[in-house]
Coordinates of C-alpha atoms in Angstrom, one line a residue:
X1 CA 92.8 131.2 107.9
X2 CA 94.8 128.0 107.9
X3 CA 91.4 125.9 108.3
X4 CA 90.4 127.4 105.0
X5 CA 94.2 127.1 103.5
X6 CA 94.1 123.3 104.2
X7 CA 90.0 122.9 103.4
X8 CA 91.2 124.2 99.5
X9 CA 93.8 121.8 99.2
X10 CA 91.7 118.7 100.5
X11 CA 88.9 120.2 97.7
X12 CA 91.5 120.4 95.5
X13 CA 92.7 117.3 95.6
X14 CA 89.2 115.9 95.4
X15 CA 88.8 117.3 92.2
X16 CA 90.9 114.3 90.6
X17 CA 90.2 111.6 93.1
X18 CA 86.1 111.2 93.7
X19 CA 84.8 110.3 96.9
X20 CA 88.2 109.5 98.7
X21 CA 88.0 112.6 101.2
X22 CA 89.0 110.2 104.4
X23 CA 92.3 108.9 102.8
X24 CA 92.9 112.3 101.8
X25 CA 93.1 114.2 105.1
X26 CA 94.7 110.9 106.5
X27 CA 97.3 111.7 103.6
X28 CA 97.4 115.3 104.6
X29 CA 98.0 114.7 107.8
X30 CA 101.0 112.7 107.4
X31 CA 102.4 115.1 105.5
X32 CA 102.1 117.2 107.9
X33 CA 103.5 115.2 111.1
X34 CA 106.3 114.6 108.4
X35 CA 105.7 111.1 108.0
X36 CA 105.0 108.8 105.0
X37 CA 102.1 106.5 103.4
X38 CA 101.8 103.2 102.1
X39 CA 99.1 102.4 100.2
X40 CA 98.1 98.9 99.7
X41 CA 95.1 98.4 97.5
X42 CA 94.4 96.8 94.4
X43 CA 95.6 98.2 90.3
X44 CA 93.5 100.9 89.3
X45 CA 91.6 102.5 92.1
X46 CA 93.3 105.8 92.0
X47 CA 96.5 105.7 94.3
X48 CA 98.7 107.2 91.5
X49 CA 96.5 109.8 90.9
X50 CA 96.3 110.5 94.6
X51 CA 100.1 111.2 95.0
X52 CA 100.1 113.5 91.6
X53 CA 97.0 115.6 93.0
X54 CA 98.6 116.5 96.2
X55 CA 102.0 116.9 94.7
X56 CA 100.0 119.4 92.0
X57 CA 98.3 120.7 94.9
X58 CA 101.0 121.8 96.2
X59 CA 103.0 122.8 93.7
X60 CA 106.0 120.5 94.9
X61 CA 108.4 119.0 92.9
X62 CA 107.0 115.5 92.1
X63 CA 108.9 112.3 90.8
X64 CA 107.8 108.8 90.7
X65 CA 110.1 105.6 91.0
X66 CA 108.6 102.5 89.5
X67 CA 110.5 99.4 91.0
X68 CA 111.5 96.6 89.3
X69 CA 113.5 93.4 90.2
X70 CA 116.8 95.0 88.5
X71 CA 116.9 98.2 90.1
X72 CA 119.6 99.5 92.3
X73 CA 120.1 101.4 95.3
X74 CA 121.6 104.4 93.1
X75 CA 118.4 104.0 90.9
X76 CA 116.8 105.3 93.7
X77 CA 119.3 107.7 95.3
X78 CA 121.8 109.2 92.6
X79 CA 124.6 108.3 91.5
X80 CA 128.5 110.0 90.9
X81 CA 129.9 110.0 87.0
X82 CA 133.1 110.7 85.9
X83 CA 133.3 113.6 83.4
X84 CA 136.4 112.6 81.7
X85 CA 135.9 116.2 80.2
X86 CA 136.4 118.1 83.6
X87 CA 138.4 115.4 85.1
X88 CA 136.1 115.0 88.0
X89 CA 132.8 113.0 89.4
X90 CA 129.5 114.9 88.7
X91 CA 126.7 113.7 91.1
X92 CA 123.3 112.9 89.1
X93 CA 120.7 112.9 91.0
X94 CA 117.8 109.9 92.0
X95 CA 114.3 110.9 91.7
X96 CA 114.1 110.6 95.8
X97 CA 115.3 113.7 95.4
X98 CA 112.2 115.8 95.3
X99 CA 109.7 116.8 97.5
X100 CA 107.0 114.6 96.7
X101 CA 107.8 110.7 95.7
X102 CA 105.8 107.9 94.6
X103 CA 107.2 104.5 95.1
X104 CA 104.9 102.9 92.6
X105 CA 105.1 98.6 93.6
X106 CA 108.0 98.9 96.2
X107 CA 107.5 95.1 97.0
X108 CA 108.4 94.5 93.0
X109 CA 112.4 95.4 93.7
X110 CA 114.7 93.7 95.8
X111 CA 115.4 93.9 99.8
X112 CA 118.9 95.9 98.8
X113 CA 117.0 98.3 97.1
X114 CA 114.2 98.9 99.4
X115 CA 116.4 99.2 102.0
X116 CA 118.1 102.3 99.6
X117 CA 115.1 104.4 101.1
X118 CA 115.4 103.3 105.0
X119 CA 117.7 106.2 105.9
X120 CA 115.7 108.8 103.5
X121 CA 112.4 107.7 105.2
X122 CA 113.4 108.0 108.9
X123 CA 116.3 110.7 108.6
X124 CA 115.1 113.1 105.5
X125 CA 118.8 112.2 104.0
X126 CA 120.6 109.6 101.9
X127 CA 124.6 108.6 101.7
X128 CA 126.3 108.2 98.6
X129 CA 130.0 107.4 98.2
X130 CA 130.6 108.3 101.6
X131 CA 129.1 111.7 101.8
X132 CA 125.8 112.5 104.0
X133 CA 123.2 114.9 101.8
X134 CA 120.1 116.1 103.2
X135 CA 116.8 116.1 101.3
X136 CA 114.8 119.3 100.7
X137 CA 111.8 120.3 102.6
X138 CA 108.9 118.8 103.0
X139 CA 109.8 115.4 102.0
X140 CA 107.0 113.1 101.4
X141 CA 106.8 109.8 100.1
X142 CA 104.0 107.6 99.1
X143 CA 104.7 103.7 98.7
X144 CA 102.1 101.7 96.8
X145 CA 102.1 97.9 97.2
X146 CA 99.5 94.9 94.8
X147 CA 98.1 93.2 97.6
X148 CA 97.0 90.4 94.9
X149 CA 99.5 89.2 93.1
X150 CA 102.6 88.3 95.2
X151 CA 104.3 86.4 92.7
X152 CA 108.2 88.0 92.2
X153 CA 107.4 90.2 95.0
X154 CA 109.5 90.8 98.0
X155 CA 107.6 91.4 101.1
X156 CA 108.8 94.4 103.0
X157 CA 110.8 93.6 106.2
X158 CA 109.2 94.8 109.7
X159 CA 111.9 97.6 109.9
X160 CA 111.0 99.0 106.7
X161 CA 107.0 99.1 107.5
X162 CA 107.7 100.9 110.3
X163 CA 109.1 103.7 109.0
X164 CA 105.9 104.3 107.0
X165 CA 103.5 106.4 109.6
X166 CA 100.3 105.4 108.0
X167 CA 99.0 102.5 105.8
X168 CA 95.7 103.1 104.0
X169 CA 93.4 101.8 101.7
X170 CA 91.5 103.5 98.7
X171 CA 89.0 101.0 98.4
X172 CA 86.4 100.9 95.1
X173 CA 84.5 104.2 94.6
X174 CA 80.7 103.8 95.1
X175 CA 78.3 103.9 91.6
X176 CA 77.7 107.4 92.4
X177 CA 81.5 108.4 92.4
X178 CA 82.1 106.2 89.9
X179 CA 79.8 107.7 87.2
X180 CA 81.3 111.2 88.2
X181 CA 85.1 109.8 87.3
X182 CA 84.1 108.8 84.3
X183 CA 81.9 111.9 83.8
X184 CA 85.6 114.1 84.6
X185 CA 87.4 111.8 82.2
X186 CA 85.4 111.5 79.4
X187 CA 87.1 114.3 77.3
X188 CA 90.6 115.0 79.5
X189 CA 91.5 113.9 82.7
X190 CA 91.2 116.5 85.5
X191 CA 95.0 116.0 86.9
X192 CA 95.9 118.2 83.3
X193 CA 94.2 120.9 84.8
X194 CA 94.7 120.5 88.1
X195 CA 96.4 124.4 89.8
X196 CA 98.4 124.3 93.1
X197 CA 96.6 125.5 96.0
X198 CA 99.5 126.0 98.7
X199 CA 103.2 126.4 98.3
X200 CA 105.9 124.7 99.8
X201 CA 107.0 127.6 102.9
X202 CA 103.1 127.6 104.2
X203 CA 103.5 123.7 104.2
X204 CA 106.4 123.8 106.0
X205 CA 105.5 126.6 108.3
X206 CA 102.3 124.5 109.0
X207 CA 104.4 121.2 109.7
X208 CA 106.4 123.5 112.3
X209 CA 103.2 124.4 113.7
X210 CA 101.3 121.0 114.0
X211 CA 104.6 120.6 116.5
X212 CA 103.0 123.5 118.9
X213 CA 99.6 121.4 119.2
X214 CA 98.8 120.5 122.7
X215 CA 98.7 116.8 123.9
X216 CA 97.8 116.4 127.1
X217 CA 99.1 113.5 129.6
X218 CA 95.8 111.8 129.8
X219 CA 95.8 111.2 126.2
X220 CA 99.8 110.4 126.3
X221 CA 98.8 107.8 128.6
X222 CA 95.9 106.4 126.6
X223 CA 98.3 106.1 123.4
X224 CA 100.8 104.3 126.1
X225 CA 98.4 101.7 127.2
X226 CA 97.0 100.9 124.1
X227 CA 100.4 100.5 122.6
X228 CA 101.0 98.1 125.3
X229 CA 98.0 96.3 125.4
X230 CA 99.2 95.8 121.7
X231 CA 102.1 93.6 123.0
X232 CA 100.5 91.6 125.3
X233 CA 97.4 90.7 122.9
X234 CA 97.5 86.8 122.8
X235 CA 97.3 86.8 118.8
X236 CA 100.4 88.8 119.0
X237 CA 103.9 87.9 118.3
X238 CA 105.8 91.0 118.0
X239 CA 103.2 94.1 118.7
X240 CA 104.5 97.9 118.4
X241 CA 107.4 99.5 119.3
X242 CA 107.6 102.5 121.4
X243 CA 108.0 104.2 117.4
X244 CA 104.9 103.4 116.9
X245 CA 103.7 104.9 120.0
X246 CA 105.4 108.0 118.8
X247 CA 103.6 107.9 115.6
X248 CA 100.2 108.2 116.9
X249 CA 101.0 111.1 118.5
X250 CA 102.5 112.8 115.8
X251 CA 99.5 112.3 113.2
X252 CA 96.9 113.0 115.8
X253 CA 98.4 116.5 116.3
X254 CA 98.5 116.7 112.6
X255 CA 94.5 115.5 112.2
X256 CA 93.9 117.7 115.4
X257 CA 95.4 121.1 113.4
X258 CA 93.7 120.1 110.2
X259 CA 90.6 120.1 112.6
X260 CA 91.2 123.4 113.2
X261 CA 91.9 122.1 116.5
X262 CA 95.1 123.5 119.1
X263 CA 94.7 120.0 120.8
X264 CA 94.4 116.3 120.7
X265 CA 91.1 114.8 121.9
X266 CA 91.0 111.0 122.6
X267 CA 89.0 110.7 120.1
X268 CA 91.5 111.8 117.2
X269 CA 93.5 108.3 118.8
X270 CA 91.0 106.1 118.6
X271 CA 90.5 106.9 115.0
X272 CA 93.6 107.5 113.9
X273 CA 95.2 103.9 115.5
X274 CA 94.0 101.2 113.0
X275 CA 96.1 103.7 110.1
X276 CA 99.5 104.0 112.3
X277 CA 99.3 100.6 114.6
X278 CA 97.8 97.5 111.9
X279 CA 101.5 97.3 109.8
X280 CA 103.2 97.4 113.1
X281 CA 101.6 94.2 114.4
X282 CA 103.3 90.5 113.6
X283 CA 100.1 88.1 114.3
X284 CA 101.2 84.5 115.6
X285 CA 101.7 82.1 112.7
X286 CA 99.8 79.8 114.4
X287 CA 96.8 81.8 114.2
X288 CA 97.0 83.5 111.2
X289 CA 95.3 80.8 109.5
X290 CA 91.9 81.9 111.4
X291 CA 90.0 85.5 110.9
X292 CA 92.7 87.5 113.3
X293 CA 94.2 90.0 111.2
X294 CA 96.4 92.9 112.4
X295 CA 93.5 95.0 111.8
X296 CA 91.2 92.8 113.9
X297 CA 94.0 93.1 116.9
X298 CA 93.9 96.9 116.8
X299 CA 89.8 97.1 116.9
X300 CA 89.8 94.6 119.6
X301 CA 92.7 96.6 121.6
X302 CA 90.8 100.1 121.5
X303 CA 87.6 97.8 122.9
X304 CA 89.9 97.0 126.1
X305 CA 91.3 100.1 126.4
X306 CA 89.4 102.5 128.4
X307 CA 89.1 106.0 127.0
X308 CA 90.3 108.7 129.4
X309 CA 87.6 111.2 130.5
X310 CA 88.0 114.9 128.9
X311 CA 89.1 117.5 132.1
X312 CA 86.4 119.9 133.0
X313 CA 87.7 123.4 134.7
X314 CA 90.8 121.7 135.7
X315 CA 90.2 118.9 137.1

């Protein structure tokens, strides 16, 4: 039941975004370890359209935040007025207060501001004027970043890429998926009719569920030593953090259920590591000038790292 639950809203989604079904389970299942996406690719390739699909999917409440240089923290988060009709401070809320949130360009605002959606990223809650308030369930956001133009950009700090559980890439659609967009487009645009598949309590009772899916030590201990074959790479300056380590986990129990799966295979790690580990990764400056990328790292660490054999009748 839940394998055909979640195989309507990946079809669903695909409705609107052609050919993409890889970055849509990887979506999906970040969602559904509670994490969050960046999504670095290039102007026009269908990462805005992604975010509205699954927000429509789902029937969540969806808001988008385009940054800018001048925005503010309370821009983001809300801010308190003061009704001189009442005599007293009304709070307005930020559009991070919804379920679903696009942070369209987040590298085009300023450090101050990006740093207004650390403690809403990792803690599902924001402060304002000194009082805590927690963000309604499921909270999902998806960042997208121009990888081209970097002029009046401000490069997220490490701290703030790490609180982002994947980072994916759309890519160009192939000539076949691309004469189908435009096919889907040519008289409205399929997001206008797009119906929500899943509410919000089956999303969050599957989120509470991915939590129940087995991992066993073996497989803790492959996600340890390639973690830590991370930091001792010798193209590495800073490789990941034990966060990161935790990350892995947590998606590969959320691919594993959409797998229809009560368990993580080794194999879910393997695949899912480039995604959580790459953004994590600070390459030597000294190096960086060559073909090592933080990509390359990753695909060379899951080459060293041996892959532990699946137990037969319990051994």
């Amino acid at each position: 039941m839940i394998k055909e639950r979640l195989q309507m809203a990946i079809e669903n989604v695909e409705k609107v975004v052609v050919g993409k079904k890889e970055e849509i389970i990887l979506s999906l299942s970040a969602m559904l370890a509670g994490g969050h996406v960046l999504l670095e690719d290039v102007p026009g390739v269908g990462k805005t359209m992604l975010v509205k699909a699954i927000a429509k999917t789902l029937g969540a409440d969806f808001k988008r935040i385009q940054f800018t240089p001048d925005m503010l923290p309370s821009d983001v988060t809300g801010v308190s007025i003061y009704n001189q009709k009442t005599l007293s401070f009304e709070f307005r809320p930020g559009p991070i207060m919804a379920n679903v949130v696009l942070a369209d360009e987040i590298n085009r605002t300023s450090p101050k501001t990006q740093a207004a959606l650390l403690e809403a990223l990792e803690e599902g809650r924001v402060t304002i004027d000194g009082e805590t308030m927690v963000l309604a369930k499921p909270f999902f956001v998806m960042a997208t970043q121009n990888p081209i133009e970097y002029a009046g950009t401000y490069p997220l700090p490490e701290a703030q890429l790490d609180r982002f559980l994947l980072k994916l890439k759309i890519g160009y659609p192939t000539r076949e998926d691309e004469f189908e967009v435009l096919n889907r487009v040519e008289k409205s645009h399929p997001i206008d009719r797009l119906e929500s598949v899943l509410d919000l309590e089956v999303l969050v009772q599957m989120q509470e569920d991915v939590q129940n899916v087995y991992v066993d030590d073996l497989v803790k201990t492959y996600i340890i030593d390639v973690v830590n074959e991370t930091r001792e790479h010798k193209a590495v300056r800073l490789g990941v953090s034990p966060r990161g380590s935790i990350a892995l986990m947590k998606v590969a129990q959320a691919y594993a259920f959409i797998e229809d799966r009560d368990y993580v295979i080794p194999d879910d790690v393997k695949y899912l590591a480039p995604y959580v580990l790459s953004h994590r990764i600070i390459v030597k400056s000294d190096i960086s000038f060559s073909n090592t990328t933080q990509e390359s790292v990753v695909k060379d660490v899951l080459k060293r790292v041996s892959v532990p054999m699946v137990k037969k009748d319990g051994i």
